[in-house]
Amino acid sequence: MSNFTVSARKYRPGTFDTVVGQNHVTQTLKNAIKKGHIGHSFLFCGPRGVGKTTCARILAKALNCENLTADGEPCGTCHACVSFQNHQSFNIYELDAASNNSVDDIRSLNEQVRFAPQNGRYKIYIIDEVHMLSTAAFNAFLKTLEEPPSYAIFILATTEKHKILPTILSRCQVFDFHRIGIKEAIVHLKDICRQEGITAEEEGLYIIAQKADGALRDALSIFDKVASFSGENITYQDVIDNLNVLDYEYYFKIIDLALENDLPGALLLFDEILVKGFDSHNFLNGLSEHLRNLLICKDPSTIKLLELSEGTQNLYLAQSSKTNMSFLLSALNLLNQFDIQFKASKNQRLHVELALMKLCHIPDVLQFAESGPGPEKKKLEPELQLRKPGRHGENAIIIVEEPKVPVSKPAVAPINAVPTTPQVAVAPTPNPAAPTENGQPYIAKKPIEVDITSGFTLDINKIKENLQQAQKAAAENQAQVAIEFETVDPALFEKAWQVYLDYIFKKKLVALHTGVKHVTPDFNHERVIIPVNSPIVRNMLVEQKQDMVDFMGEKFGIKPFILEVTVVQASEDEAPKYMTDSDKLKKFREKNPAFDNMVKKFDLRLDW
Ligand SMILES: [Zn+2]
């Protein structure tokens, strides 16, 4: 490992044919060079590390090459090629717009463009990260781009095409570079291994390519890192240890355990993963990815989407054959829900454990759904049988879904809402691709509802949900109280009270009317307090309570209130216990001024 050069530089392609994964670009460029149809400006767009700058350099070299191959490749041996390869060419300029993005930088570039090349045909300007140019710099550059001298060629490169001004875009021949596929990256890595005399397990290279996520440059730097650690023999274990990647073996085990309803096993395995220091959210996502791979194996036409080594691919095919579509779709569905809720969860370990519990329970639910909700449940078989695609309709896919958690809005929750029981909608859907027997489009049947918690050995889930229900119910009860009684508006009530007195009088409730007609109601928030001076009146009024509430509501829009009828001792001056006749008369006259008027009008004489 002396004289170590990073692979990305050491193995930077020098010809179009050696560029990895951008055939659509290199082929077009070669054809253009062969035919001599060269535009004045190119724009190379695409993610980082996929070969934009490399292609720009090869194009620049080819344009000035004195001895092009018949295929349109630069020869690599002529004076122009050699001087470029030795970084001595005066005709090819590279500008990194990320650090040279001012107007002055572009102005000096514009100055340079004015001078024709001393030797060679073209002056070529490669501007990397062109989206980083300031607006002023862009505008200064636009003029040159609009009317370039015949010898000037611009190759612009960017990772962010959407940031390029339309005026620039319209003047360039645009090439979109692709992310590098895992298989392409592996082929390239293998090639480097061969040249370096390194042996590497394909599974290990797969992990490197996967980690690079489409950027070949990253794949190469990860490769360098692993190679510097493990020397001339790169194993799968080296790679996962070095890159802190969870062994896919764990995912295979988890799914096997789920298929066997082995919840304790799954929980123990998850514990082992945590002990190793792996992140639980990454594990959840990795498991989803694993299920996706199993799903892909189900159809011969999608197996090619599985970018795996042959050995691993066989493992996937084997496990996939043990599962059915219902299980895979249900599990993916479930994990997706748990992924979405992960960040909100306070106890993330429990959250993932809950996901595993439900995952292990899916085969039960599916079995239950298939055998029908009979009173006695069959002894569950360790794993689901893969249904053979037979007659139409027999190949049913059942999807188990997470119960939808309603958004909690306790204040406006309908009072009569049925507490949500954890249910799963199980829709008997035939293979959607397959037409039904009579060729009619398939019409979805009403989903059968199956309780996902039935048959749970470890019912933590159910307990949790029951607790949630209880809390919800409590919140609703509170809401109910608040809805039924509201603070009474005294002014409105007093107005209504007078009308109510007339109303009971007309209803011939004379005794009650007499008992309450001089009463002044009192208020305390949602309570209306009616003080009466006898228990008989109180009883009569209490009997009329509902009628009164209805009356007040209908005629005056008064919200339901709490009626409190209290019996008070009449004060001494108002109702002395023993009154003389003249006292009674006096009191009577005070209360009924009309009496005195009558006495006066008819000149009556009162004889008591
Ligand atoms: Zn050449």
Coordinates of C-alpha atoms in Angstrom, one line a residue, residues 83-579:
S83 CA -0.3 17.5 -22.7
F84 CA -3.8 17.4 -21.4
Q85 CA -3.1 14.3 -19.4
N86 CA -0.1 16.0 -17.9
H87 CA -2.2 19.0 -17.0
Q88 CA -0.1 21.2 -19.4
S89 CA -2.7 22.0 -22.0
F90 CA -3.2 25.7 -22.6
N91 CA -6.4 25.0 -24.5
I92 CA -8.5 23.5 -21.7
Y93 CA -9.5 25.5 -18.8
E94 CA -11.3 24.3 -15.7
L95 CA -13.2 26.6 -13.5
D96 CA -14.9 25.6 -10.2
A97 CA -17.8 28.0 -10.0
A98 CA -18.3 27.0 -6.4
S99 CA -15.2 29.0 -5.4
N100 CA -15.0 31.4 -8.5
N101 CA -18.5 32.7 -8.7
S102 CA -18.0 36.4 -8.8
V103 CA -18.6 38.7 -11.8
D104 CA -14.8 39.4 -11.9
D105 CA -14.1 35.7 -12.3
I106 CA -16.4 35.6 -15.2
R107 CA -15.1 38.8 -16.7
S108 CA -11.5 37.4 -16.7
L109 CA -12.9 34.3 -18.3
N110 CA -14.6 36.4 -21.0
E111 CA -11.2 38.1 -21.6
Q112 CA -9.5 34.8 -22.1
V113 CA -12.1 33.6 -24.5
R114 CA -11.3 36.5 -26.9
F115 CA -7.9 35.0 -27.7
A116 CA -7.8 32.2 -30.2
P117 CA -5.8 29.0 -29.3
Q118 CA -2.2 29.1 -30.2
N119 CA -2.3 25.5 -31.2
G120 CA -5.1 23.0 -31.5
R121 CA -8.6 23.6 -32.8
Y122 CA -10.6 24.5 -29.7
K123 CA -10.3 26.4 -26.5
I124 CA -12.5 24.5 -24.0
Y125 CA -13.9 25.8 -20.8
I126 CA -15.1 23.4 -18.2
I127 CA -17.2 25.1 -15.6
D128 CA -18.1 22.9 -12.7
E129 CA -21.0 23.6 -10.3
V130 CA -22.2 26.2 -12.7
H131 CA -25.3 26.8 -10.6
M132 CA -23.1 28.4 -8.0
L133 CA -22.5 31.5 -10.1
S134 CA -24.0 34.7 -8.8
T135 CA -26.8 36.2 -10.8
A136 CA -24.5 39.0 -12.0
A137 CA -21.9 36.5 -13.0
F138 CA -24.5 34.5 -14.9
N139 CA -25.5 37.6 -16.8
A140 CA -21.9 38.5 -17.6
F141 CA -21.4 34.9 -18.8
L142 CA -24.6 34.9 -20.9
K143 CA -23.2 37.3 -23.4
T144 CA -20.2 35.1 -24.2
L145 CA -22.4 32.1 -24.3
E146 CA -24.7 33.8 -26.8
E147 CA -22.0 34.8 -29.3
P148 CA -19.0 32.6 -28.7
P149 CA -16.0 32.7 -31.0
S150 CA -15.9 29.7 -33.4
Y151 CA -13.1 28.1 -31.4
A152 CA -14.6 28.3 -28.0
I153 CA -16.5 25.5 -26.4
F154 CA -18.1 25.5 -23.0
I155 CA -18.9 22.4 -20.9
L156 CA -21.0 23.3 -17.9
A157 CA -21.7 20.8 -15.1
T158 CA -24.2 21.0 -12.3
T159 CA -25.9 18.9 -9.7
E160 CA -28.8 21.3 -9.6
K161 CA -30.3 21.7 -13.0
H162 CA -33.3 23.6 -11.7
K163 CA -31.1 26.4 -10.6
I164 CA -29.8 27.1 -14.1
L165 CA -31.4 30.1 -15.8
P166 CA -33.6 29.1 -18.7
T167 CA -31.6 31.5 -20.9
I168 CA -28.6 29.3 -20.3
L169 CA -30.4 26.1 -20.5
S170 CA -31.8 27.0 -23.9
R171 CA -28.4 27.7 -25.3
C172 CA -26.8 24.4 -24.2
Q173 CA -27.0 20.8 -25.3
V174 CA -28.2 19.2 -22.1
F175 CA -27.1 15.7 -21.0
D176 CA -28.7 14.1 -18.0
F177 CA -26.4 11.7 -16.1
H178 CA -27.8 8.8 -14.2
R179 CA -27.1 7.5 -10.8
I180 CA -24.9 4.5 -11.0
G181 CA -26.7 1.2 -10.5
I182 CA -25.4 -1.2 -7.8
K183 CA -24.5 -3.8 -10.4
E184 CA -22.6 -1.4 -12.5
A185 CA -20.7 -0.2 -9.5
I186 CA -19.9 -3.8 -8.5
V187 CA -18.6 -4.6 -12.0
H188 CA -16.3 -1.5 -11.7
L189 CA -15.1 -2.4 -8.2
K190 CA -14.4 -6.0 -9.3
D191 CA -12.3 -4.6 -12.2
I192 CA -10.3 -2.5 -9.8
C193 CA -9.9 -5.5 -7.5
R194 CA -8.5 -7.4 -10.4
Q195 CA -6.0 -4.7 -11.3
E196 CA -5.0 -4.2 -7.7
G197 CA -4.7 -8.0 -7.0
I198 CA -7.3 -7.8 -4.3
T199 CA -9.8 -10.6 -3.7
A200 CA -13.2 -9.5 -2.5
E201 CA -16.4 -11.3 -1.6
E202 CA -19.2 -10.1 -3.9
E203 CA -21.6 -9.5 -0.9
G204 CA -19.1 -7.1 0.5
L205 CA -18.8 -5.2 -2.8
Y206 CA -22.6 -5.1 -2.8
I207 CA -22.7 -3.4 0.5
I208 CA -20.1 -0.9 -0.6
A209 CA -22.1 -0.1 -3.8
Q210 CA -25.3 0.1 -1.8
K211 CA -23.8 2.5 0.7
A212 CA -22.5 4.7 -2.1
D213 CA -26.1 5.3 -3.2
G214 CA -25.5 5.8 -6.9
A215 CA -22.3 7.8 -6.7
L216 CA -19.4 5.9 -8.1
R217 CA -16.9 8.3 -6.6
D218 CA -18.3 7.5 -3.2
A219 CA -18.2 3.8 -4.0
L220 CA -14.5 4.1 -4.8
S221 CA -13.7 6.0 -1.7
I222 CA -15.6 3.6 0.5
F223 CA -13.7 0.8 -1.3
D224 CA -10.4 2.5 -0.5
K225 CA -11.4 2.8 3.1
V226 CA -12.3 -0.9 3.4
A227 CA -9.2 -2.0 1.4
S228 CA -6.9 0.0 3.7
F229 CA -8.5 -1.8 6.6
S230 CA -8.6 -5.4 5.3
G231 CA -5.7 -5.5 2.9
E232 CA -5.8 -7.8 0.0
N233 CA -8.8 -9.8 1.0
I234 CA -12.0 -8.0 1.4
T235 CA -14.7 -10.1 3.1
Y236 CA -18.4 -9.3 3.7
Q237 CA -17.8 -9.2 7.4
D238 CA -14.9 -6.7 7.0
V239 CA -17.3 -4.4 5.1
I240 CA -20.2 -4.5 7.4
D241 CA -17.9 -4.0 10.4
N242 CA -16.2 -1.1 8.8
L243 CA -19.3 0.6 7.5
N244 CA -21.4 -0.2 10.5
V245 CA -24.0 -2.0 8.4
L246 CA -26.4 -4.5 9.9
D247 CA -25.9 -8.0 8.6
Y248 CA -28.8 -8.8 6.3
E249 CA -28.8 -12.2 8.0
Y250 CA -30.7 -10.5 10.8
Y251 CA -33.5 -9.5 8.5
F252 CA -33.8 -13.0 7.2
K253 CA -34.0 -14.3 10.8
I254 CA -36.6 -11.8 11.8
I255 CA -38.9 -12.7 8.9
D256 CA -38.4 -16.4 9.6
L257 CA -39.4 -15.8 13.2
A258 CA -42.4 -13.8 12.2
L259 CA -43.6 -16.5 9.9
E260 CA -43.3 -18.9 12.8
N261 CA -45.2 -16.7 15.2
D262 CA -42.1 -16.7 17.3
L263 CA -42.5 -13.3 19.1
P264 CA -40.1 -14.0 21.9
G265 CA -37.4 -15.0 19.4
A266 CA -38.0 -11.8 17.4
L267 CA -37.7 -9.6 20.6
L268 CA -34.5 -11.3 21.6
L269 CA -33.0 -10.9 18.2
F270 CA -33.9 -7.2 18.2
D271 CA -32.3 -6.9 21.6
E272 CA -29.1 -8.5 20.1
I273 CA -29.2 -5.9 17.3
L274 CA -29.5 -3.0 19.8
V275 CA -26.7 -4.5 21.9
K276 CA -24.5 -4.3 18.9
G277 CA -25.1 -0.6 18.8
F278 CA -27.4 -0.4 15.8
D279 CA -30.0 2.3 15.5
S280 CA -33.6 1.0 15.8
H281 CA -35.0 3.3 13.1
N282 CA -32.4 2.1 10.7
F283 CA -33.3 -1.4 11.6
L284 CA -37.0 -0.7 10.9
N285 CA -36.1 0.8 7.5
G286 CA -33.7 -2.1 6.7
L287 CA -36.5 -4.5 7.5
S288 CA -38.8 -2.7 5.1
E289 CA -36.1 -2.9 2.4
H290 CA -35.8 -6.6 3.1
L291 CA -39.6 -7.1 2.7
R292 CA -39.5 -5.1 -0.5
N293 CA -36.8 -7.4 -1.9
L294 CA -38.9 -10.4 -0.9
L295 CA -41.8 -8.9 -2.7
I296 CA -39.8 -8.3 -5.8
C297 CA -38.8 -12.0 -5.9
K298 CA -42.5 -12.9 -6.3
D299 CA -42.6 -12.0 -9.9
P300 CA -40.1 -13.2 -12.5
S301 CA -40.3 -9.8 -14.3
T302 CA -39.3 -7.8 -11.2
I303 CA -36.5 -10.0 -10.0
K304 CA -34.1 -7.9 -12.1
L305 CA -34.8 -5.0 -9.7
L306 CA -33.0 -7.0 -7.1
E307 CA -29.5 -5.6 -7.3
L308 CA -27.8 -8.4 -5.3
S309 CA -25.1 -10.9 -5.7
E310 CA -26.2 -14.3 -6.9
G311 CA -25.7 -16.0 -3.6
T312 CA -27.8 -13.4 -1.7
Q313 CA -30.4 -13.4 -4.5
N314 CA -30.9 -17.1 -3.9
L315 CA -31.5 -16.5 -0.2
Y316 CA -34.1 -14.0 -1.0
L317 CA -35.8 -16.3 -3.5
A318 CA -35.9 -19.0 -0.9
Q319 CA -37.4 -16.9 1.8
S320 CA -39.8 -15.3 -0.6
S321 CA -41.2 -18.7 -1.6
K322 CA -42.1 -19.2 2.1
T323 CA -44.2 -16.1 2.2
N324 CA -47.3 -15.0 0.4
M325 CA -48.3 -11.7 -1.0
S326 CA -50.8 -11.0 1.8
F327 CA -48.1 -11.4 4.4
L328 CA -45.6 -9.2 2.5
L329 CA -48.0 -6.4 1.7
S330 CA -49.4 -6.4 5.2
A331 CA -45.9 -6.4 6.7
L332 CA -44.8 -3.6 4.5
N333 CA -47.9 -1.6 5.3
L334 CA -47.3 -2.1 9.0
L335 CA -43.7 -1.1 8.9
N336 CA -44.5 1.9 6.9
Q337 CA -47.0 3.0 9.6
F338 CA -44.4 2.4 12.3
D339 CA -41.8 4.3 10.3
I340 CA -44.1 7.3 10.0
Q341 CA -44.8 7.3 13.7
F342 CA -41.3 6.6 14.8
K343 CA -40.2 10.2 15.5
A344 CA -43.3 10.9 17.5
S345 CA -42.8 7.9 19.7
K346 CA -41.3 8.5 23.2
N347 CA -40.1 5.0 23.7
Q348 CA -38.5 4.1 20.5
R349 CA -37.4 0.7 21.6
L350 CA -40.9 -0.2 22.6
H351 CA -42.2 1.3 19.3
V352 CA -40.0 -1.1 17.3
E353 CA -40.9 -4.0 19.6
L354 CA -44.6 -3.2 19.0
A355 CA -43.9 -3.4 15.3
L356 CA -42.3 -6.8 15.7
M357 CA -45.2 -8.0 17.9
K358 CA -47.7 -7.0 15.2
L359 CA -45.4 -8.4 12.5
C360 CA -45.3 -11.8 14.2
H361 CA -49.1 -11.6 14.5
I362 CA -49.8 -11.1 10.9
P363 CA -49.7 -14.8 10.0
D364 CA -52.4 -15.4 12.7
V365 CA -54.6 -12.7 11.3
L366 CA -54.3 -14.0 7.8
Q367 CA -55.0 -17.5 8.9
F368 CA -58.0 -16.3 10.8
A369 CA -59.2 -14.3 7.8
E370 CA -58.8 -17.3 5.5
S371 CA -60.5 -19.8 7.7
G372 CA -63.3 -17.4 8.5
P373 CA -64.2 -15.9 11.8
G374 CA -65.5 -19.2 13.3
P375 CA -66.0 -19.6 17.0
E376 CA -63.2 -22.1 17.4
K377 CA -59.8 -21.3 15.9
K378 CA -57.7 -23.9 14.2
K379 CA -54.4 -24.7 15.6
L380 CA -52.1 -22.3 13.8
E381 CA -49.6 -23.7 11.4
P382 CA -46.0 -22.6 11.7
E383 CA -45.9 -20.9 8.4
L384 CA -48.3 -19.9 5.7
Q385 CA -48.7 -21.9 2.6
L386 CA -48.0 -20.2 -0.6
R387 CA -51.1 -20.3 -2.6
K388 CA -50.5 -21.7 -6.0
P389 CA -51.9 -19.3 -8.7
G390 CA -54.7 -21.4 -9.8
R391 CA -58.2 -20.5 -10.9
H392 CA -59.0 -16.8 -10.9
G393 CA -60.2 -15.6 -7.5
E394 CA -58.4 -18.3 -5.7
N395 CA -55.2 -16.3 -5.6
A396 CA -56.5 -13.9 -3.1
I397 CA -54.4 -11.3 -1.5
I398 CA -55.3 -10.2 2.0
I399 CA -53.8 -7.1 3.4
V400 CA -53.7 -6.5 7.1
E401 CA -53.7 -2.9 8.0
E402 CA -52.8 -0.9 11.1
P403 CA -56.0 0.5 12.7
K404 CA -56.3 4.1 11.7
V405 CA -55.6 6.3 14.8
P406 CA -58.0 9.2 14.7
V407 CA -56.6 12.7 15.2
S408 CA -57.5 13.6 18.8
K409 CA -59.8 16.6 19.1
P410 CA -61.5 15.9 22.4
A411 CA -63.5 19.1 22.5
V412 CA -65.4 18.5 19.3
A413 CA -65.4 14.7 19.4
P414 CA -68.9 13.4 18.8
I415 CA -70.4 12.2 22.1
N416 CA -71.8 9.0 20.7
A417 CA -68.6 8.0 18.9
V418 CA -67.9 4.4 19.3
P419 CA -64.5 3.9 20.8
T420 CA -62.2 2.6 18.1
T421 CA -61.5 -1.0 18.7
P422 CA -58.2 -2.2 17.1
Q423 CA -59.4 -3.7 13.9
V424 CA -58.0 -4.5 10.6
A425 CA -59.7 -4.3 7.3
V426 CA -59.2 -7.4 5.4
A427 CA -60.2 -7.1 1.8
P428 CA -60.4 -10.3 -0.2
T429 CA -58.9 -8.9 -3.4
P430 CA -58.0 -11.2 -6.2
N431 CA -54.7 -10.6 -8.1
P432 CA -55.5 -7.2 -9.5
A433 CA -53.6 -8.0 -12.7
A434 CA -55.8 -11.0 -13.4
P435 CA -59.3 -10.4 -14.8
T436 CA -62.2 -12.1 -13.2
E437 CA -63.6 -15.3 -14.7
N438 CA -66.3 -13.6 -16.8
G439 CA -63.9 -10.8 -17.8
Q440 CA -65.8 -8.2 -15.7
P441 CA -63.8 -5.7 -13.8
Y442 CA -63.3 -6.7 -10.2
I443 CA -65.5 -4.9 -7.7
A444 CA -64.1 -4.8 -4.2
K445 CA -66.2 -6.5 -1.6
K446 CA -66.9 -5.0 1.7
P447 CA -63.8 -5.7 3.9
I448 CA -64.2 -8.2 6.6
E449 CA -63.1 -6.9 9.9
V450 CA -60.8 -8.9 12.0
D451 CA -59.5 -8.0 15.5
I452 CA -55.8 -8.0 15.1
T453 CA -55.3 -8.3 18.9
S454 CA -57.1 -11.7 19.1
G455 CA -54.7 -14.5 19.9
F456 CA -52.0 -12.3 21.2
T457 CA -49.9 -14.0 23.7
L458 CA -48.2 -10.9 24.9
D459 CA -51.1 -8.4 25.1
I460 CA -49.1 -5.3 25.9
N461 CA -50.5 -3.9 22.7
K462 CA -54.1 -4.5 23.8
I463 CA -53.4 -3.0 27.2
K464 CA -52.0 0.1 25.6
E465 CA -54.9 0.4 23.3
N466 CA -57.4 -0.1 26.1
L467 CA -55.7 2.6 28.0
Q468 CA -56.0 4.9 25.1
Q469 CA -59.6 4.1 24.8
A470 CA -60.2 4.8 28.5
Q471 CA -58.5 8.1 28.2
K472 CA -60.5 9.0 25.2
A473 CA -63.7 8.0 26.9
A474 CA -62.8 10.2 29.9
A475 CA -62.1 13.1 27.6
E476 CA -65.5 12.6 26.0
N477 CA -67.3 12.6 29.3
Q478 CA -65.7 15.8 30.1
A479 CA -66.7 17.2 26.8
Q480 CA -70.2 16.0 27.4
V481 CA -70.5 18.0 30.6
A482 CA -69.2 21.1 29.0
I483 CA -71.5 20.7 26.1
E484 CA -74.7 20.2 28.1
F485 CA -74.4 23.1 30.5
E486 CA -73.2 26.6 29.6
T487 CA -73.0 29.8 31.6
V488 CA -76.4 31.4 31.7
D489 CA -76.8 35.0 30.6
P490 CA -78.7 36.7 33.5
A491 CA -80.3 39.5 31.5
L492 CA -81.6 37.1 28.9
F493 CA -82.9 34.7 31.6
E494 CA -84.7 37.4 33.5
K495 CA -86.5 38.5 30.3
A496 CA -87.3 34.8 29.6
W497 CA -88.4 34.3 33.1
Q498 CA -91.3 36.9 32.8
V499 CA -92.5 35.2 29.7
Y500 CA -92.2 31.8 31.4
L501 CA -94.4 33.1 34.2
D502 CA -97.2 33.9 31.7
Y503 CA -96.7 30.6 30.1
I504 CA -97.2 28.6 33.4
F505 CA -100.2 30.8 34.2
K506 CA -101.7 29.9 30.8
K507 CA -101.0 26.3 31.5
K508 CA -103.2 26.7 34.6
L509 CA -100.4 26.0 37.0
V510 CA -101.8 28.7 39.1
A511 CA -100.4 27.5 42.4
L512 CA -96.9 27.4 41.0
H513 CA -97.4 30.7 39.3
T514 CA -98.4 32.3 42.6
G515 CA -95.5 30.6 44.4
V516 CA -92.8 31.9 42.0
K517 CA -94.2 35.1 40.4
H518 CA -92.3 37.4 42.8
V519 CA -89.1 35.4 42.8
T520 CA -85.9 36.9 41.5
P521 CA -83.7 34.3 39.9
D522 CA -80.1 34.2 40.9
F523 CA -77.2 32.9 38.8
N524 CA -73.9 31.1 39.2
H525 CA -72.3 30.2 35.9
E526 CA -74.3 27.4 34.5
R527 CA -76.7 27.3 37.5
V528 CA -80.0 29.1 37.8
I529 CA -81.0 29.4 41.5
I530 CA -84.7 30.0 42.2
P531 CA -85.4 30.8 45.8
V532 CA -88.9 29.8 46.9
N533 CA -90.4 30.0 50.3
S534 CA -92.1 26.7 50.6
P535 CA -91.1 23.1 49.9
I536 CA -94.4 22.6 48.1
V537 CA -93.6 25.3 45.6
R538 CA -90.1 23.8 45.2
N539 CA -91.5 20.4 44.4
M540 CA -93.9 21.9 41.9
L541 CA -91.1 23.8 40.2
V542 CA -88.7 20.8 40.2
E543 CA -91.5 18.8 38.5
Q544 CA -91.6 21.4 35.8
K545 CA -87.8 21.6 35.4
Q546 CA -87.5 19.8 32.1
D547 CA -90.4 21.8 30.7
M548 CA -88.8 25.0 31.8
V549 CA -85.4 24.1 30.3
D550 CA -87.1 23.2 27.0
F551 CA -89.2 26.4 27.0
M552 CA -86.2 28.6 27.7
G553 CA -84.2 26.8 25.0
E554 CA -87.0 27.0 22.3
K555 CA -88.2 30.5 22.9
F556 CA -85.0 32.2 23.9
G557 CA -82.2 30.0 22.8
I558 CA -80.9 29.5 26.3
K559 CA -78.6 26.6 26.5
P560 CA -79.4 23.8 29.0
F561 CA -78.7 24.9 32.6
I562 CA -78.7 23.4 36.0
L563 CA -81.8 24.4 37.9
E564 CA -81.4 24.8 41.6
V565 CA -84.5 25.4 43.7
T566 CA -83.8 26.5 47.2
V567 CA -86.3 27.0 50.0
V568 CA -85.6 30.2 51.8
Q569 CA -87.1 31.5 55.0
A570 CA -89.0 34.6 54.0
S571 CA -87.5 37.6 55.7
E572 CA -89.4 39.0 58.7
D573 CA -90.8 42.2 57.1
E574 CA -91.9 40.2 54.0
A575 CA -93.6 37.3 55.6
P576 CA -94.1 37.6 59.4
K577 CA -95.4 34.4 60.7
Y578 CA -98.3 35.9 62.4
M579 CA -100.0 38.8 60.6

